[in-house]
mmCIF file of C-alpha atoms in Angstrom:
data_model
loop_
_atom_site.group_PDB
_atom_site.id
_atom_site.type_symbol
_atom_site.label_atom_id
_atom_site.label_comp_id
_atom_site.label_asym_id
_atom_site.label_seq_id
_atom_site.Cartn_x
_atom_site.Cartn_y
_atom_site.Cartn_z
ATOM 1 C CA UNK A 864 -99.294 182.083 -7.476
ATOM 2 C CA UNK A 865 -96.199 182.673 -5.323
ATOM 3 C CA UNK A 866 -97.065 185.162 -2.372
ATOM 4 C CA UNK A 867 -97.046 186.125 0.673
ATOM 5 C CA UNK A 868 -100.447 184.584 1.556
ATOM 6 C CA UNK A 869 -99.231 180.995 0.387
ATOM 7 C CA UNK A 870 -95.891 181.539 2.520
ATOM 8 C CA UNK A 871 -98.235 181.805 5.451
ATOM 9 C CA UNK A 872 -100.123 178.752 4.649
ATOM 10 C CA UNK A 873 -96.471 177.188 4.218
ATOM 11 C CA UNK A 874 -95.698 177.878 7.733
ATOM 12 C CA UNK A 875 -98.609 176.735 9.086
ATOM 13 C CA UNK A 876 -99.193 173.394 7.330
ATOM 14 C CA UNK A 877 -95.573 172.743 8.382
ATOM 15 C CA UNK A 878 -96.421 173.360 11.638
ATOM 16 C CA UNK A 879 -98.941 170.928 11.624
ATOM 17 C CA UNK A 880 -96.772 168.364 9.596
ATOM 18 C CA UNK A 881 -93.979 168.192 12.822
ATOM 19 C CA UNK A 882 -97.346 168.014 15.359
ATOM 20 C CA UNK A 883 -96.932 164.264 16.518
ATOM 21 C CA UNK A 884 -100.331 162.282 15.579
ATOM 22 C CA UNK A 885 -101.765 159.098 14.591
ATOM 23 C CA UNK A 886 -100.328 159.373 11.126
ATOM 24 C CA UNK A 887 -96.681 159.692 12.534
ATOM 25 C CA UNK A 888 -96.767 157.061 14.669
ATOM 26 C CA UNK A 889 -98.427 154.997 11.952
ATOM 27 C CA UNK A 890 -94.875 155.090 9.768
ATOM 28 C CA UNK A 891 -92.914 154.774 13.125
ATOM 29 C CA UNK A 892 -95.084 151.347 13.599
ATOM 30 C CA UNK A 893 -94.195 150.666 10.013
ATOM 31 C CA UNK A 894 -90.428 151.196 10.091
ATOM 32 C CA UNK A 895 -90.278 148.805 13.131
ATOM 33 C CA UNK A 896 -92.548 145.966 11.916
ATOM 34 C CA UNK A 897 -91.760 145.891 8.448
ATOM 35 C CA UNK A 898 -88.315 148.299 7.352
ATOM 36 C CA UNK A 899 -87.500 151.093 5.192
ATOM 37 C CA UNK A 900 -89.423 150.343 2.598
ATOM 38 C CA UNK A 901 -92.880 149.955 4.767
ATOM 39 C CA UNK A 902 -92.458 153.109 6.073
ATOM 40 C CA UNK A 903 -91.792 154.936 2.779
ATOM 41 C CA UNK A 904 -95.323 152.862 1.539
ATOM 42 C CA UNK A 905 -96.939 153.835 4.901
ATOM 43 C CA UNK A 906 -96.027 157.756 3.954
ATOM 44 C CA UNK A 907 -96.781 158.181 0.670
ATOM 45 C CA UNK A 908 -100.579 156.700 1.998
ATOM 46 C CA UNK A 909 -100.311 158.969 4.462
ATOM 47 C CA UNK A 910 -99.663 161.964 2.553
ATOM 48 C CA UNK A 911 -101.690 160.746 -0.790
ATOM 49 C CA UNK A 912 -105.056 160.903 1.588
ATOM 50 C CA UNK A 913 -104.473 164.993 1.285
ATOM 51 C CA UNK A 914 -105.611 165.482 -1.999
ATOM 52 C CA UNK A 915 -109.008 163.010 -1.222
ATOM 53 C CA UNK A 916 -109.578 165.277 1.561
ATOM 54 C CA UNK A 917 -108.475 168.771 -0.604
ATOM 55 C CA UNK A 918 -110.632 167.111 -3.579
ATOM 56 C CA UNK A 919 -113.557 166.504 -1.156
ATOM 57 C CA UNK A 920 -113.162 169.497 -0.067
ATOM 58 C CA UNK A 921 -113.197 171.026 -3.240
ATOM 59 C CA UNK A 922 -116.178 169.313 -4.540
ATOM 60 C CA UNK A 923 -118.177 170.767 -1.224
ATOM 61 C CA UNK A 924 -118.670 167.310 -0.148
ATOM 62 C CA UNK A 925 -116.876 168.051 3.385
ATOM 63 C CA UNK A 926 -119.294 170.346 4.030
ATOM 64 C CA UNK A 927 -121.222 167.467 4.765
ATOM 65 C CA UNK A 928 -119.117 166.931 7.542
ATOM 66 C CA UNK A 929 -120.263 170.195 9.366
ATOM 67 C CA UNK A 930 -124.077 169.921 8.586
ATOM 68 C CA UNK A 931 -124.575 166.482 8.893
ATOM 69 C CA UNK A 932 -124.146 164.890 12.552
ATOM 70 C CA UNK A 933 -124.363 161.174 10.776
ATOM 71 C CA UNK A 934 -122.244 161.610 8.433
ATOM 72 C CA UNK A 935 -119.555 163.036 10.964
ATOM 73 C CA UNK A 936 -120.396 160.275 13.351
ATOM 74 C CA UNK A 937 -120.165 157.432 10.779
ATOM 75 C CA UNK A 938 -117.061 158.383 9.636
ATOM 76 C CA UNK A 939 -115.515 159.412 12.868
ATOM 77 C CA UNK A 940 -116.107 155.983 14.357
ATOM 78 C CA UNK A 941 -115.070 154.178 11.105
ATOM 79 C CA UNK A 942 -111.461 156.653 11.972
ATOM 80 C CA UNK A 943 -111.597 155.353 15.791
ATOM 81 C CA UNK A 944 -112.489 151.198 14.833
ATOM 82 C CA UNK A 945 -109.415 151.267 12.383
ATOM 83 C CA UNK A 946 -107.204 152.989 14.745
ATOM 84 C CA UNK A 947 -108.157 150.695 17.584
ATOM 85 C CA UNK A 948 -107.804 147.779 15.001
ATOM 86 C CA UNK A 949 -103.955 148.938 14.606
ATOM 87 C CA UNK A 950 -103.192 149.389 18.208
ATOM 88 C CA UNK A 951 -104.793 146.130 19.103
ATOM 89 C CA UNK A 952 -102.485 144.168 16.056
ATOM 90 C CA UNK A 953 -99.236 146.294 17.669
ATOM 91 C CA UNK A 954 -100.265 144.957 20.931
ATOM 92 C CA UNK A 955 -100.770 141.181 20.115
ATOM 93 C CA UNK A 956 -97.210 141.553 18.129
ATOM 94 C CA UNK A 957 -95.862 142.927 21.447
ATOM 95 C CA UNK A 958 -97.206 139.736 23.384
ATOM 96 C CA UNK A 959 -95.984 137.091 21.080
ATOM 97 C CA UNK A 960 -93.200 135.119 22.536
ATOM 98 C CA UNK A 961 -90.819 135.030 19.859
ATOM 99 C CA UNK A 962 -90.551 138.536 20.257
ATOM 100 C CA UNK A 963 -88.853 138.333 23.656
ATOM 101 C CA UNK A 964 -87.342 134.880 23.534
ATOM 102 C CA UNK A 965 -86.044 134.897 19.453
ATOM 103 C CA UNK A 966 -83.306 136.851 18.227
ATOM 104 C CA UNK A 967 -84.301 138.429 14.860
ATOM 105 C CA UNK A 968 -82.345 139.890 12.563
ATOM 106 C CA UNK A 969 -81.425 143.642 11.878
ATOM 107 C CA UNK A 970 -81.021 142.962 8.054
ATOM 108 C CA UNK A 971 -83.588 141.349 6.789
ATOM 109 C CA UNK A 972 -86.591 142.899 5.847
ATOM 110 C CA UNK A 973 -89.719 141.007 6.361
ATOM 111 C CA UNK A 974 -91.838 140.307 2.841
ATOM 112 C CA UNK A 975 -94.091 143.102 1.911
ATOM 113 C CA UNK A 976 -97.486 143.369 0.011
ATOM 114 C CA UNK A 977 -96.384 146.561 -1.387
ATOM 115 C CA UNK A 978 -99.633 148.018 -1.040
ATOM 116 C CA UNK A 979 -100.384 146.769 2.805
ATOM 117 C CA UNK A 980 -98.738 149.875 4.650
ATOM 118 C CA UNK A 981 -99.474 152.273 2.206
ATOM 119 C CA UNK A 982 -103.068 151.086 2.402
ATOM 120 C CA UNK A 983 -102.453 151.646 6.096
ATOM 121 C CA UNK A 984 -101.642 155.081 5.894
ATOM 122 C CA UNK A 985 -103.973 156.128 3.417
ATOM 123 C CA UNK A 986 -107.223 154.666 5.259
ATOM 124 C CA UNK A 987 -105.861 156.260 8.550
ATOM 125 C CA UNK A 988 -105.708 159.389 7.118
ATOM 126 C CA UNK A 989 -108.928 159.739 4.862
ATOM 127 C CA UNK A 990 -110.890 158.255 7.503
ATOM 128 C CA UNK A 991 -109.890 161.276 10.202
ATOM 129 C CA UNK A 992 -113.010 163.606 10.018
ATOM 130 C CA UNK A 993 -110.679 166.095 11.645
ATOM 131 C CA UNK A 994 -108.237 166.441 8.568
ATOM 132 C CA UNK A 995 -111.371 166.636 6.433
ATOM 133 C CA UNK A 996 -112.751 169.685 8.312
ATOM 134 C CA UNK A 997 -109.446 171.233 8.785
ATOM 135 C CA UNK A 998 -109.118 171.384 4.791
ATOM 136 C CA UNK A 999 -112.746 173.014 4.697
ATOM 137 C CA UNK A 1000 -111.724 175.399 7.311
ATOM 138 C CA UNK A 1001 -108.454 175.696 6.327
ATOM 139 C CA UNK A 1002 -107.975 175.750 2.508
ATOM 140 C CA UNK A 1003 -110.484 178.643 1.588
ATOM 141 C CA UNK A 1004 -108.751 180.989 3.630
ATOM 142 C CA UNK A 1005 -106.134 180.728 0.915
ATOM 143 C CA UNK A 1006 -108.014 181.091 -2.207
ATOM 144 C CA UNK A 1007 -108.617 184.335 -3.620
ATOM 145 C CA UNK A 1008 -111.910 185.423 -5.230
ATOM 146 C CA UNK A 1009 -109.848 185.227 -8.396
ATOM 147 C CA UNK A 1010 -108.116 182.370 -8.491
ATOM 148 C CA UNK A 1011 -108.800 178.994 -10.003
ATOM 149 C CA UNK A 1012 -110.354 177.265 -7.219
ATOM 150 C CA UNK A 1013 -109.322 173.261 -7.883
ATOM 151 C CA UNK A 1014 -105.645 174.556 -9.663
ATOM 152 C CA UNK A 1015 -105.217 176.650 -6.542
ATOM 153 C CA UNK A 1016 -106.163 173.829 -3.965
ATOM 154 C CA UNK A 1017 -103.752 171.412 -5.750
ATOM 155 C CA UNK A 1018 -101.373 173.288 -5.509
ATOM 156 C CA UNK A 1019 -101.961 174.205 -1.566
ATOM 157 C CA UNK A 1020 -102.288 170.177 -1.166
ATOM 158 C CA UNK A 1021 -99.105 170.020 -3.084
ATOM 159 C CA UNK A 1022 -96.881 172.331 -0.592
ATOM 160 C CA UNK A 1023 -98.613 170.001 2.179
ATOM 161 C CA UNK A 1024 -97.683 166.617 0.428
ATOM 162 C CA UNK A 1025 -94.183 167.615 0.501
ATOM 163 C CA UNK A 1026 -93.939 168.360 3.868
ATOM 164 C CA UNK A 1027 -95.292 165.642 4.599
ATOM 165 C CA UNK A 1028 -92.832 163.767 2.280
ATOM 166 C CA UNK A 1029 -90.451 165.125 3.654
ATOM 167 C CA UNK A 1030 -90.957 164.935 7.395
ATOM 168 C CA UNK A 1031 -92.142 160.974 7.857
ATOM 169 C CA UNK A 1032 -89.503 160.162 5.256
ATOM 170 C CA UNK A 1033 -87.081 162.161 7.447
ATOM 171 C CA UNK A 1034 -88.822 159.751 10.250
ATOM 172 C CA UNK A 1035 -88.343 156.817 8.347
ATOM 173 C CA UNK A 1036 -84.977 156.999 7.388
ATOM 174 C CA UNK A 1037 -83.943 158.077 10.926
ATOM 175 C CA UNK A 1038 -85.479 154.995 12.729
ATOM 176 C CA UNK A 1039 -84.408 152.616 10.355
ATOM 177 C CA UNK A 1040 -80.886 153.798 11.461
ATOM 178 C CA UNK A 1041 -81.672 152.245 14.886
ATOM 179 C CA UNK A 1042 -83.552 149.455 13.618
ATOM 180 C CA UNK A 1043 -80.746 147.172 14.412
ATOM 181 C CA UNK A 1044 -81.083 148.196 18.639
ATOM 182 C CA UNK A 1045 -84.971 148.446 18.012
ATOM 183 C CA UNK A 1046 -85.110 145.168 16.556
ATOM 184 C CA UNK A 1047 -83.806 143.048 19.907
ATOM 185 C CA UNK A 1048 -86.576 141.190 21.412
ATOM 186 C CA UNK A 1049 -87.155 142.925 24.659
ATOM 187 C CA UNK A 1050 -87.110 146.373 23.122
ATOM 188 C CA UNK A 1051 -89.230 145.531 20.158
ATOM 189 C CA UNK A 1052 -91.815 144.208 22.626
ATOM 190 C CA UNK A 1053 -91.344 147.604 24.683
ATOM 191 C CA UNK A 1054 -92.085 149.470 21.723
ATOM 192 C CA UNK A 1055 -94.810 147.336 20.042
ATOM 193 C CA UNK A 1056 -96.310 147.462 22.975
ATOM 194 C CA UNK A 1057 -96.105 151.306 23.589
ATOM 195 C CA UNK A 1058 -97.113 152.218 19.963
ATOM 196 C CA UNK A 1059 -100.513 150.039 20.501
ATOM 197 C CA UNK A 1060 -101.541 151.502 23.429
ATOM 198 C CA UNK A 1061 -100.645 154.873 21.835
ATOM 199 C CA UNK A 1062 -102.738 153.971 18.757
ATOM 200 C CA UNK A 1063 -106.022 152.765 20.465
ATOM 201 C CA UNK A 1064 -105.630 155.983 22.828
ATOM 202 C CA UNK A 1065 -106.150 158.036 19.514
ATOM 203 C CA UNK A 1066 -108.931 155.676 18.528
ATOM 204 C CA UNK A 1067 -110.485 156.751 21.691
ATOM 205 C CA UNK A 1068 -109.763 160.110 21.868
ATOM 206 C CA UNK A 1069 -110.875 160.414 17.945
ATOM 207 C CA UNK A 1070 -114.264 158.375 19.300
ATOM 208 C CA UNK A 1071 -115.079 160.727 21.741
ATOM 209 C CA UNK A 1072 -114.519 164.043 19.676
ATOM 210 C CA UNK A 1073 -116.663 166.508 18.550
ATOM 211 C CA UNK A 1074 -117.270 168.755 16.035
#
């Protein structure tokens, strides 16, 4: 299973893993508006969307994606509406006076519906038509005539998931070193603020994609 064919995939999905995109800045939004443990939640929803996209994938159903313009459409624009949705809630929290004229505190962590940011990052990721057609593209390259087709995907997702572990929870940990600075008024506004208007730009650019 271990070869030199699944090294190269290696490299290349951990290439993609560093590539800054919605789903980064997604735990970075986390990490600031919620703490360590949002981000971690906002990861492993990030990184749990993979094996939807590698079981869709599997199943032929992304295929849809490439032969069907409605289906790419509807769920392109369902991708775009939720990130735009996000950007717009970062830049309402960057606008709210108590954010510039309250001190708040670099301990405490705000209360969590555990399943709130990881719901985040799972919808943001399964609903990007681009990840699904990457894994379409992508995924068969590495699968031999021979080999178990759903044991070898999982296992291709599985390299991927770790990575991506890895990586935001590299992120995560990181930022939530500076949350103290990050957390005074002014610059939480700055970056609240920054992150929306980051966010709805990849709604847009995500609306006005093709195939």
């Amino acid at each position: 299973m271990f070869d030199a064919q699944l090294i190269g995939y290696t490299l290349a999905v951990a290439l993609l893993t560093i590539t800054p995109g919605a789903d980064t800045l997604l735990v970075m939004r986390n990490v600031l508006a919620r703490g360590r443990k949002a981000g971690i939640l906002a990861t492993l929803g990030v990184s749990s969307g993979l094996f939807i996209h590698a079981l869709l994938s599997g199943l032929g159903l992304s295929l849809i994606l490439t032969r069907s313009a409605l289906a790419f459409s509807v769920v392109k624009w369902a991708g775009a509406l939720y990130l735009c949705y996000l950007g717009v809630q970062s830049l309402r929290s960057a606008l709210k006076p108590n954010l510039v004229t309250n001190e708040i505190s670099s301990t405490a962590e705000p209360s969590l519906n555990p399943w709130h940011a990881y719901r985040e990052g799972l919808i943001t990721n399964v609903l990007n038509p681009k990840v699904a057609l990457f894994y379409l593209a992508f995924l068969p390259q590495f699968i031999r005539p021979n080999d178990p087709v759903m044991l070898r995907s999982l296992l291709l997702t599985s390299i991927h998931f770790v990575l991506g572990i890895v990586w935001l929870g590299l992120i995560t940990l990181s930022l939530d070193k500076m949350r103290s600075w990050m957390l005074k008024p002014r610059v939480r506004a700055w970056i609240e603020g920054s992150t929306g208007l980051i966010l709805f730009g990849f709604g847009i650019r995500l609306a006005l994609s093709k195939r």
